[in-house]
Coordinates of C-alpha atoms in Angstrom, one line a residue:
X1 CA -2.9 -28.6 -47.0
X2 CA 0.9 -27.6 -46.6
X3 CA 0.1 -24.4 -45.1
X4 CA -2.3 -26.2 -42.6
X5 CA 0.1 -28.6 -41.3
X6 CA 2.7 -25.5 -41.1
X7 CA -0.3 -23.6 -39.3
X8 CA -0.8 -26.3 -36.8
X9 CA 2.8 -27.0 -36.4
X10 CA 3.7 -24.2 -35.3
X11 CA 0.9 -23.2 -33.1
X12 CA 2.0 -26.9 -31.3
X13 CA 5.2 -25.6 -31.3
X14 CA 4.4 -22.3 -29.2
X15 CA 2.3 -24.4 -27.0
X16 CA 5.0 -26.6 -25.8
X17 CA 7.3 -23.5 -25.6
X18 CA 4.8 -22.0 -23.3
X19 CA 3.9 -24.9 -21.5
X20 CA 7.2 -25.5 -20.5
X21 CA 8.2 -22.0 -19.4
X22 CA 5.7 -23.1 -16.9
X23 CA 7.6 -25.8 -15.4
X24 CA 10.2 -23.7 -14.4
X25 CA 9.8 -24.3 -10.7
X26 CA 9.2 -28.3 -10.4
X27 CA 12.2 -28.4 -13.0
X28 CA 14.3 -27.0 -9.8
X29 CA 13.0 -29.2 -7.9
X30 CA 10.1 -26.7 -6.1
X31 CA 6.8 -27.8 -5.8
X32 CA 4.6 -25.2 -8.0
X33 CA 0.5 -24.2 -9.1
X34 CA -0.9 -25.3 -11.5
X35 CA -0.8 -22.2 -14.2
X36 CA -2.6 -21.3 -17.1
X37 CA -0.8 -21.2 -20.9
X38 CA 0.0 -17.0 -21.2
X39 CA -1.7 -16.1 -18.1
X40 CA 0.3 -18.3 -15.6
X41 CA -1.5 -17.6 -12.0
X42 CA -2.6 -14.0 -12.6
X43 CA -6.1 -14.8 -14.7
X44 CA -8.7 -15.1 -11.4
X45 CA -7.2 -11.5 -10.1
X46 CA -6.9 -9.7 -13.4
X47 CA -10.1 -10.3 -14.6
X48 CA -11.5 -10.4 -11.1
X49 CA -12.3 -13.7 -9.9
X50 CA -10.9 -13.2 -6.3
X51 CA -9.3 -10.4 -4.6
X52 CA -5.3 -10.3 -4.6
X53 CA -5.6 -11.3 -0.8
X54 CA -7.4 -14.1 -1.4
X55 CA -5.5 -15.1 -4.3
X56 CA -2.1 -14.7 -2.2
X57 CA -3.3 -17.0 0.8
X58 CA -4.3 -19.5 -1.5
X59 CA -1.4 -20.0 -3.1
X60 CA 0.5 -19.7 0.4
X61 CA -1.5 -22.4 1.7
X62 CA -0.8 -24.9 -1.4
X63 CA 2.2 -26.1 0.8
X64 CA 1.9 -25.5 4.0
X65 CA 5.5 -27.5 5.3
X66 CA 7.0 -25.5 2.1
X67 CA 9.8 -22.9 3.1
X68 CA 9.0 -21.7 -0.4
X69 CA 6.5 -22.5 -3.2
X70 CA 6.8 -21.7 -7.0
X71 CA 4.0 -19.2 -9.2
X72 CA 3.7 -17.8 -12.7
X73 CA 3.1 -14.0 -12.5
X74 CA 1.6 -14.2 -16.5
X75 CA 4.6 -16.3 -17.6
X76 CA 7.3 -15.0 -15.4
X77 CA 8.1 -17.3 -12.5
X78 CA 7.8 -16.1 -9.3
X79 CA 9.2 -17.7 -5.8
X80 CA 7.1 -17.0 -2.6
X81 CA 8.9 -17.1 0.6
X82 CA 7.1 -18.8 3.5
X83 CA 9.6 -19.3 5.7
X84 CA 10.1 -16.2 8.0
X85 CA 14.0 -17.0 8.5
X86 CA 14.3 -16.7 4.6
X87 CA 12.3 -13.3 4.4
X88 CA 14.9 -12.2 6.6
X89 CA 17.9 -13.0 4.6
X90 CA 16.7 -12.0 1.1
X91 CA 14.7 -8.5 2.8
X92 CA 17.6 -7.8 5.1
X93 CA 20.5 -9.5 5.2
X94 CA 20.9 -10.5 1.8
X95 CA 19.2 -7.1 0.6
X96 CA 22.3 -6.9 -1.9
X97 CA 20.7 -9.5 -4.3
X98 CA 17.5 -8.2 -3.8
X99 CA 17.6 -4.4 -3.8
X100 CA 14.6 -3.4 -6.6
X101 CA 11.1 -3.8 -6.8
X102 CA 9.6 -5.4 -10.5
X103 CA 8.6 -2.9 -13.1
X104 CA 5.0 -3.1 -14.4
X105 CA 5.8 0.4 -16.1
X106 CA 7.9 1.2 -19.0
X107 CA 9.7 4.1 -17.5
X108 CA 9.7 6.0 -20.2
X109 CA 5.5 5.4 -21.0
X110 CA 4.7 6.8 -18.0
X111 CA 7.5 8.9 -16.0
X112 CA 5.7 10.9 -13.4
X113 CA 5.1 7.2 -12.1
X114 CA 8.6 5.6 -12.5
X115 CA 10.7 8.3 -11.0
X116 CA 9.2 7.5 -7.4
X117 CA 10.6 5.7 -4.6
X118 CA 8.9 2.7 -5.4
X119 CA 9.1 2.4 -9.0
X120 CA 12.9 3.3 -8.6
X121 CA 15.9 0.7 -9.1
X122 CA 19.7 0.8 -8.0
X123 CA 21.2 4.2 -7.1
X124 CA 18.8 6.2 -8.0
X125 CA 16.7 4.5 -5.8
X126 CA 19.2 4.9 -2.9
X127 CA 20.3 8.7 -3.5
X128 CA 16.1 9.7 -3.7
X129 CA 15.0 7.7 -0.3
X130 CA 18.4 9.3 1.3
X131 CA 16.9 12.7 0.4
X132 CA 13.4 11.8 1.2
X133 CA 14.3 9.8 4.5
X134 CA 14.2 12.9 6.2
X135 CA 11.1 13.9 5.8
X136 CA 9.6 11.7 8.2
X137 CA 12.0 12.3 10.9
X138 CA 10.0 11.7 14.0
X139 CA 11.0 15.5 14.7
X140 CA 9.4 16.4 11.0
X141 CA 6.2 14.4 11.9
X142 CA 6.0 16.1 15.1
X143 CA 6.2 19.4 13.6
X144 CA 3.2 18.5 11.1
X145 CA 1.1 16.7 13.6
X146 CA -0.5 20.1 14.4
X147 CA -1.7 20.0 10.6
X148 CA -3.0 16.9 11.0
X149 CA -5.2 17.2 14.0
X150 CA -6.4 20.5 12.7
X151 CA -8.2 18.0 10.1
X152 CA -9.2 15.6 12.6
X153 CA -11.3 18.5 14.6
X154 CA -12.5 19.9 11.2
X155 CA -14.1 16.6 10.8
X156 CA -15.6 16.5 13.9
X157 CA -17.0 19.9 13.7
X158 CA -18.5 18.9 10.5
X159 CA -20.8 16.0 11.6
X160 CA -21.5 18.1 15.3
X161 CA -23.1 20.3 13.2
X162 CA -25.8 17.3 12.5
X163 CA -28.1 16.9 15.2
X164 CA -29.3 13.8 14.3
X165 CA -28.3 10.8 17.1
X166 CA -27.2 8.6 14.5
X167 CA -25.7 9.5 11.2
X168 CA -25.5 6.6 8.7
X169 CA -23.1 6.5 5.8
X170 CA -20.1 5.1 4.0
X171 CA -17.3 5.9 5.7
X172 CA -15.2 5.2 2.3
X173 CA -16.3 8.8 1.3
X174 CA -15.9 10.6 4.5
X175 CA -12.5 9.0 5.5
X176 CA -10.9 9.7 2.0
X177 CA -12.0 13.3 2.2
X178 CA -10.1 13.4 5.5
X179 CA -7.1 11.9 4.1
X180 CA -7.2 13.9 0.9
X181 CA -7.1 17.2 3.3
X182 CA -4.2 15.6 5.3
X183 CA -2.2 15.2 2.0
X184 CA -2.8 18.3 0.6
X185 CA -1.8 19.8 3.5
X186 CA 1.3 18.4 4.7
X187 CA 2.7 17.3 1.4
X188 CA 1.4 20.0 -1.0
X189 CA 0.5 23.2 1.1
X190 CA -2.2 23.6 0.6
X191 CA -5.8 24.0 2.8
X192 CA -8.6 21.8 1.5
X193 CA -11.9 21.2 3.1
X194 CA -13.7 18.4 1.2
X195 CA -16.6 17.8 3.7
X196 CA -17.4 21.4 3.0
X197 CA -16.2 21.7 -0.9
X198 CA -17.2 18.5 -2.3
X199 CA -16.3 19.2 -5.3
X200 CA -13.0 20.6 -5.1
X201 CA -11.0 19.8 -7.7
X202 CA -7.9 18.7 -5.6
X203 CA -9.8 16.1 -3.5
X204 CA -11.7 14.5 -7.9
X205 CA -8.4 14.5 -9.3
X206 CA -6.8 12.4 -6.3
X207 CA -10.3 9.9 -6.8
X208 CA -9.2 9.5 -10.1
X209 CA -5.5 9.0 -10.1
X210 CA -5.9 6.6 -7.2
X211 CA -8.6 4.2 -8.6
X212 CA -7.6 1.2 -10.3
X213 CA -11.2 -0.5 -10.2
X214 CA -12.7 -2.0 -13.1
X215 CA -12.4 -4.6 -15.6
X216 CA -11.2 -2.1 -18.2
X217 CA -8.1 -1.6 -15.8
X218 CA -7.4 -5.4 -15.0
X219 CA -7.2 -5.7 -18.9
X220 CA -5.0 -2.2 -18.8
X221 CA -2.3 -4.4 -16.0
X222 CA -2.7 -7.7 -18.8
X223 CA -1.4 -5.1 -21.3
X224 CA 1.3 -3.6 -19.0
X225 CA 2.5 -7.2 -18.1
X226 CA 3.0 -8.7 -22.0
X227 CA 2.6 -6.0 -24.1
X228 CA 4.1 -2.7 -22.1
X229 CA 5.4 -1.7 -26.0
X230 CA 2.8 -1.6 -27.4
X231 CA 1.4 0.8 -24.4
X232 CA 3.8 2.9 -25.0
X233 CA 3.4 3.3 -28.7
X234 CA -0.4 4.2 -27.7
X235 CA 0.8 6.7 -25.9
X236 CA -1.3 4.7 -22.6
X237 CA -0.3 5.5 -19.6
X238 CA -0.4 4.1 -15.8
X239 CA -1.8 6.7 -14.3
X240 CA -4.8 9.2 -15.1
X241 CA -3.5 11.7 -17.8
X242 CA -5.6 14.5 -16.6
X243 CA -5.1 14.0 -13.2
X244 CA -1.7 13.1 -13.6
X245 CA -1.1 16.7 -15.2
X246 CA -2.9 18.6 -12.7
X247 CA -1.1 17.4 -10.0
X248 CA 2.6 18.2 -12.1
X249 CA 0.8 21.6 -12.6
X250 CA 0.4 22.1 -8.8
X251 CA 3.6 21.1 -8.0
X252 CA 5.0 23.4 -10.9
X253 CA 3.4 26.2 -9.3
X254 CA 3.8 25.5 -5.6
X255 CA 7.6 25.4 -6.7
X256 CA 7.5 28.5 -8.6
X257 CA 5.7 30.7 -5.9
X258 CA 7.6 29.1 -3.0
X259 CA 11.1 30.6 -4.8
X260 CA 9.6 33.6 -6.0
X261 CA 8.6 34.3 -2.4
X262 CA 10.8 32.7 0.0
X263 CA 8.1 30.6 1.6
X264 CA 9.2 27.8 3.8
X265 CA 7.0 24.6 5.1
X266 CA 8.5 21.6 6.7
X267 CA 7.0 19.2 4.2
X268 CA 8.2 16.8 1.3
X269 CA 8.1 19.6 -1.3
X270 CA 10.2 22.0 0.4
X271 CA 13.3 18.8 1.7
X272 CA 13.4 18.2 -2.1
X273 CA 13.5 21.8 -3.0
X274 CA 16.5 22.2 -0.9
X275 CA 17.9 19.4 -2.1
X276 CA 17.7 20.3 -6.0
X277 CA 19.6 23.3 -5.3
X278 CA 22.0 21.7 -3.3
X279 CA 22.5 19.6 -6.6
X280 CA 22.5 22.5 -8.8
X281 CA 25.5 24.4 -6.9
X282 CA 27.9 21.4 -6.1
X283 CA 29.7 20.4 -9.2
X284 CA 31.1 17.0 -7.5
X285 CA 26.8 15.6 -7.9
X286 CA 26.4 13.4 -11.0
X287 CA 22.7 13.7 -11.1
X288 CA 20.3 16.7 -10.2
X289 CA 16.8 16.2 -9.1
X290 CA 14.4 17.7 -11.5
X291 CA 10.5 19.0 -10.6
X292 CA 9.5 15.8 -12.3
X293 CA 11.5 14.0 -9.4
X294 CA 9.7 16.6 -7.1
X295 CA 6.6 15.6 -8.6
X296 CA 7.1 11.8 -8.7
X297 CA 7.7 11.8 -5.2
X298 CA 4.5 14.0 -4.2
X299 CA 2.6 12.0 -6.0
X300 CA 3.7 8.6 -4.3
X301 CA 3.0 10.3 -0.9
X302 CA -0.6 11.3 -2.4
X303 CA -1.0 7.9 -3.0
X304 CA -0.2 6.3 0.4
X305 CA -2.0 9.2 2.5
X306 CA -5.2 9.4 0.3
X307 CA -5.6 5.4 -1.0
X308 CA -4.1 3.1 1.6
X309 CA -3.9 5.2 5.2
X310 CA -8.0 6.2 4.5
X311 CA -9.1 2.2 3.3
X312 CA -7.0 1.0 6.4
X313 CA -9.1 3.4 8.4
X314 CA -12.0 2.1 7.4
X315 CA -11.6 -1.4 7.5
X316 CA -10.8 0.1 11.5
X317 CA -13.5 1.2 12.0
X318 CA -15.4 -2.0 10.7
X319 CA -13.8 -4.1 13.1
X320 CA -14.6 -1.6 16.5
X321 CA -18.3 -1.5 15.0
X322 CA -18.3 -5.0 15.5
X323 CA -16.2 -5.5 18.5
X324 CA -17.9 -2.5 21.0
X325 CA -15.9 -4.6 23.9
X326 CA -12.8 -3.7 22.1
X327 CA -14.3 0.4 21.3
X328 CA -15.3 0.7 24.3
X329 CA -11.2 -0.2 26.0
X330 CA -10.5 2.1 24.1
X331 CA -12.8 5.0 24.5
X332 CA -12.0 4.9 27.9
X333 CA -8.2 5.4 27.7
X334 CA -9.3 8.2 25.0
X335 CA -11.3 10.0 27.6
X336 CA -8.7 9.2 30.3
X337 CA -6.1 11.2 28.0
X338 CA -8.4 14.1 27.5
X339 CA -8.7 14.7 31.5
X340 CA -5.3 15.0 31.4
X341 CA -5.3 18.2 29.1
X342 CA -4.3 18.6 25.4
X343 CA -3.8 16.2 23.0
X344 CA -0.3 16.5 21.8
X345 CA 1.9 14.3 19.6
X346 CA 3.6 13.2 22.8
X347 CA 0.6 12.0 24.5
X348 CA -0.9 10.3 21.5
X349 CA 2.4 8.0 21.6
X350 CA 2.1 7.2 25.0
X351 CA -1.5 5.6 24.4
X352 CA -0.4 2.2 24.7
X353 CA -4.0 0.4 24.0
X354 CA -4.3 3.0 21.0
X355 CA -1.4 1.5 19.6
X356 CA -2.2 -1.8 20.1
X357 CA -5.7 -1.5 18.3
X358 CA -3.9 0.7 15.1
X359 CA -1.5 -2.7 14.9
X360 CA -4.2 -5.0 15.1
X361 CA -5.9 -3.2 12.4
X362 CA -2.7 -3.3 10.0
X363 CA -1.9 -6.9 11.1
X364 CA -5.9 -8.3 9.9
X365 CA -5.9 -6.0 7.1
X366 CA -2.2 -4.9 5.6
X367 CA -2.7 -2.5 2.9
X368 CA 0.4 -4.0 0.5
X369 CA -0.8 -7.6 0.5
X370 CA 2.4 -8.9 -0.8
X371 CA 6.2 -7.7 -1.0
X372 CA 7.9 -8.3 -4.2
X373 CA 11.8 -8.0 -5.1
X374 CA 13.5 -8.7 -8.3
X375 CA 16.7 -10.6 -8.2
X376 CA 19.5 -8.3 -9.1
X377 CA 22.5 -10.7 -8.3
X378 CA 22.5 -14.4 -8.7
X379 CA 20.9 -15.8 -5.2
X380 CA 21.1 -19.2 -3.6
X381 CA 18.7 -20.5 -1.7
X382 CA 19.2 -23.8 1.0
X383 CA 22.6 -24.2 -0.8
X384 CA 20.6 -26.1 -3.8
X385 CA 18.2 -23.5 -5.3
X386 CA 19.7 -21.0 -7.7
X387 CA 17.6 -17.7 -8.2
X388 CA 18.2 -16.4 -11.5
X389 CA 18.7 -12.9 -12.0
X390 CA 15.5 -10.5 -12.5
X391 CA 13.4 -13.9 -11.2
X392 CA 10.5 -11.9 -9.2
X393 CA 10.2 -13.1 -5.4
X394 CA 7.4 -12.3 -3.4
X395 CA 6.7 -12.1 0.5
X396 CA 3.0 -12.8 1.3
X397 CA 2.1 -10.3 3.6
X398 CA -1.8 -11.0 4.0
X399 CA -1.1 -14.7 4.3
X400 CA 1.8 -14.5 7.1
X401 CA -0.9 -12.2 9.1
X402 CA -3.2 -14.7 9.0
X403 CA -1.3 -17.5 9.7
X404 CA -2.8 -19.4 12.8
X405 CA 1.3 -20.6 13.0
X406 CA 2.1 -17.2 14.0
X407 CA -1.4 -15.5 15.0
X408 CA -3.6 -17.5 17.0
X409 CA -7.2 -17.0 16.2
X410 CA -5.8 -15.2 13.4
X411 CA -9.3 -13.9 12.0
X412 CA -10.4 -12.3 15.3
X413 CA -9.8 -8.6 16.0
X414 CA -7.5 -9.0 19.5
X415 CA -5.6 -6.1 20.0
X416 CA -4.1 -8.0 22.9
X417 CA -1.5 -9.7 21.1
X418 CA 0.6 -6.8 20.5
X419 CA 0.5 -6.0 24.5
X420 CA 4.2 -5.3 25.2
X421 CA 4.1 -6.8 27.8
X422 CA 3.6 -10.5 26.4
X423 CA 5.6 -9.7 23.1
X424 CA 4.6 -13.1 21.5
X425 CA 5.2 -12.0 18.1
X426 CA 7.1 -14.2 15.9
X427 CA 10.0 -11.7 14.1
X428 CA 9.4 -11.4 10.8
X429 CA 5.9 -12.4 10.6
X430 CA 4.4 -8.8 10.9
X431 CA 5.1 -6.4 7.9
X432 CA 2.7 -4.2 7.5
X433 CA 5.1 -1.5 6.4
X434 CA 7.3 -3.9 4.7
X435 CA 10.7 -4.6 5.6
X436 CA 14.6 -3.7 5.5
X437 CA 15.5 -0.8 3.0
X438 CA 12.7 -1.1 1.1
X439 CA 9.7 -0.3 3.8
X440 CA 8.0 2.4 3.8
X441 CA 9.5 5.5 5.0
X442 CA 6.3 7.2 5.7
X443 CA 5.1 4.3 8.7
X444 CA 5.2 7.1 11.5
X445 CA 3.0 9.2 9.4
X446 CA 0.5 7.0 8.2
X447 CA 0.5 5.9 12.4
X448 CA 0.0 8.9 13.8
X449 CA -2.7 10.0 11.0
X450 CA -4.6 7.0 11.9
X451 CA -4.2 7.3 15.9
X452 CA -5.5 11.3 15.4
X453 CA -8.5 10.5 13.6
X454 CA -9.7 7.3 15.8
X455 CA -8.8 9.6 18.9
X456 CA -10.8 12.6 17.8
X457 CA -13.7 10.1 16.1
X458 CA -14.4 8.5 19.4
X459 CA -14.2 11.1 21.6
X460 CA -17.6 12.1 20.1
X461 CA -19.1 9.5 18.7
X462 CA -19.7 5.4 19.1
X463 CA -19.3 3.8 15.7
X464 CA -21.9 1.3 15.2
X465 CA -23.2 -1.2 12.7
X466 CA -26.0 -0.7 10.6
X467 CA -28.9 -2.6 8.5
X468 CA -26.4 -1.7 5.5
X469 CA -22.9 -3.3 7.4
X470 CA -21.2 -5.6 5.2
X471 CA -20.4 -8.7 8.4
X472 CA -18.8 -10.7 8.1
X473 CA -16.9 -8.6 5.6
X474 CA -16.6 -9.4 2.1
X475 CA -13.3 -8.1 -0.4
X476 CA -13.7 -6.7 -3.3
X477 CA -12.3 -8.2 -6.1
X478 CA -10.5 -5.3 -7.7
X479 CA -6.5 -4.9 -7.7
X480 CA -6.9 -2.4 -4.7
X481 CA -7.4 -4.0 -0.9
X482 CA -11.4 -2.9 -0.5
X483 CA -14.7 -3.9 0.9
X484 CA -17.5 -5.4 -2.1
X485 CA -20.1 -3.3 -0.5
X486 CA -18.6 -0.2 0.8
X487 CA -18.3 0.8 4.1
X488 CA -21.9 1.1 5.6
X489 CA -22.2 2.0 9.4
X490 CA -23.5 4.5 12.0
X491 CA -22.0 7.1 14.1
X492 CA -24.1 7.9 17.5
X493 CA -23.3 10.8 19.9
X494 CA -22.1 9.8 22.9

């Protein structure tokens, strides 16, 4: 009987412990959701009861005359930012108390992931994206864009040699083999055709170490987020094992040959190549980069050009099959540009209503939903609000973008609004790449990839929908930005 009352004492005793960890928020003062005991606000997306867009404008809308509103990542509170004026400060400004992103990997577990530039914290952080930065130089992209619309035409090529009028199929396939090619190319080295070789080993490895779909990997991320120990112990790791090796291997290699034979290539590999030796000769550096760093970075890259640039794409390419008004604009400057001679990188840049249609595309559907930043210094907010240190903050991407506030008509594709000439866009409202010191460094490469393969796509072909189209669209519901029923639609000659 003793042991029963001990039992349920102290299982009443955890439970109030819990419960109130999950107060944190209206305790300040900050109107909050209404979380779960262990799971806080993160049990519909883990287990996949909405997708992590959905689950971000819902919480965004909770409050709508909010400048912030309170959240429970598991039972970690988390602060989102509403209030574009605030993003500002704590993403730019105030960047000093918020200079790292949270860690959802034990470093050690799984170090081909944490040594990235995204995983990375403090200096390290700063003295990689300083040697990185220069990768994407607009000079650097320049000199790769050749690589890239090599790929575009192979693509082309490809489905020319199909003399069918239409051609249906999911463009999630066709797009990431493009994007995989890109990659391999301008990051690694290395020529890939995976229209042609579709089984190359290069383009299965990067399927697998860029999937996170499933309801074995949402329990995987519950793990990570209250047990990452325990993970560790198991010897579990983020990423793919097998994949993850063969893509160390590759870069092991590429390394290896590229000394042993003097081989240069204006690419990510070889800026961090010449970097680590620059590291290795001056005794002043306190840290040398190591082919795991190498490696880490490569990978990240991999990531962003295979996974997010080819979904983007696709998501694209949804929105002209279902606005031709809006294809066929565009077409016609395409065409216009053609008469004009050869596409060069130059000329793509000058395509005004090409740009406007690539923003439009990121603005409806941003591949990184949500920002997040980790206090690193103690933070007040509205000279009342005190941000603890390593409190997680997040800035709602998705939810800004679709703000009617700041987007009129914000669920219609109307690549009008980024016309430079009206410039009605609210600062601070628009992230797709992120923002201040943390955005992505590789924006002008993921641009112009995406601006080569719509130019070369439409040049030939009119993208249309299909008995299979998914309209209006529905999200999946995995961790990863992505369509429920693929992406389903035609391409007819023109």
């Amino acid at each position: 009987m003793i042991f029963i009352f001990i039992t349920i004492a102290l299982f009443l005793t955890l439970w109030w412990y819990l419960a109130r960890s999950l107060n944190h928020w209206t305790r300040m003062g900050i109107k909050q959701t209404r979380p779960w005991i262990i799971f806080g606000n993160s049990f519909p997306t883990v287990f996949q009861r909405t997708s992590i867009p959905q689950f971000i404008q819902s919480i965004y809308n909770l409050y709508p005359y909010e400048r912030y509103v309170g959240f429970y990542n598991f039972q970690s509170p988390v602060l989102m930012f509403r209030d574009p004026e605030l993003i500002k400060e704590i993403a730019i400004r105030d960047f000093d108390h918020f200079t790292d992103r949270a860690a959802f990997v034990d470093p050690e577990a799984d170090p081909l992931w944490s040594k990235n530039l995204l995983a990375l914290k403090g200096e390290r952080w700063k003295e990689i994206r300083n040697i990185v930065t220069p990768v994407f130089t607009s000079s650097k992209i320049k000199l790769i864009f050749d690589l890239i619309k090599e790929n575009s035409e192979d693509l082309i090529n490809y489905f020319q040699e199909n003399n069918e009028e239409i051609v249906e199929l999911d463009m999630n396939d066709v797009v990431k083999r493009f994007a995989n090619d890109v990659i391999a190319s301008a990051t690694f080295g290395l020529k890939v055709n995976s229209l042609r070789e579709r089984e190359n080993k290069f383009y299965l490895m990067g399927k697998k170490i860029t999937s996170f779909r499933g309801i074995l990997t949402g329990i995987k991320f519950v793990l990570l987020q209250i047990y990452p120990k325990l993970l560790k112990l198991l010897g579990i790791k983020f990423l793919h094992k097998e994949a993850g090796k063969f893509f160390s291997d590759i870069i092991g290699d590429t390394i290896k040959m590229r000394e042993e034979k003097n081989i240069v290539r204006p690419d990510v590999i070889h800026i961090l190549m010449e970097a680590q030796k620059k590291r290795m000769q001056d005794s002043t550096e306190k840290s040398n980069i190591s082919n795991l760093d190498i490696a880490s970075q490569c990978l990240i890259f991999f990531f962003a050009g295979f996974e997010t640039i080819s979904t983007t794409l696709c998501f694209g390419m949804h929105e002209l099959a279902t606005n031709p008004d809006v294809q066929n604009k565009l077409r016609e400057e395409i065409l216009k540009t053609i008469k004009s001679g050869p596409l060069t990188y130059d000329t793509l840049l000058q395509m005004r209503y090409l740009d406007m249609v690539v923003s439009e595309i990121l603005r409806k559907w941003p591949q990184f939903p949500f920002l997040d930043r980790v206090c690193t210094r103690p933070y007040v907010v509205d000279e009342k609000i005190q941000i603890k240190l390593d409190t997680e903050v997040w800035i709602p991407v998705y939810a800004l973008h679709r703000d009617p506030q700041y987007f009129r008509d914000p669920d219609k594709f109307n690549p009008e609004r980024f016309d430079p000439k009206k410039n009605t866009i609210t600062p601070y409202t628009y992230l797709p790449f992120g923002l201040g010191p943390r955005s992505c460094i590789g924006n002008r490469f993921a641009i112009m990839e995406m601006k080569c393969f719509l130019f070369h796509l439409l040049s030939k072909y009119e993208i249309v929908p299909t008995e299979k189209t998914s309209i209006p669209m529905v999200l999946s519901k995995n961790i990863q930005l992505d369509s429920e029923n693929g992406f389903w639609m035609g391409l007819k000659r023109i």
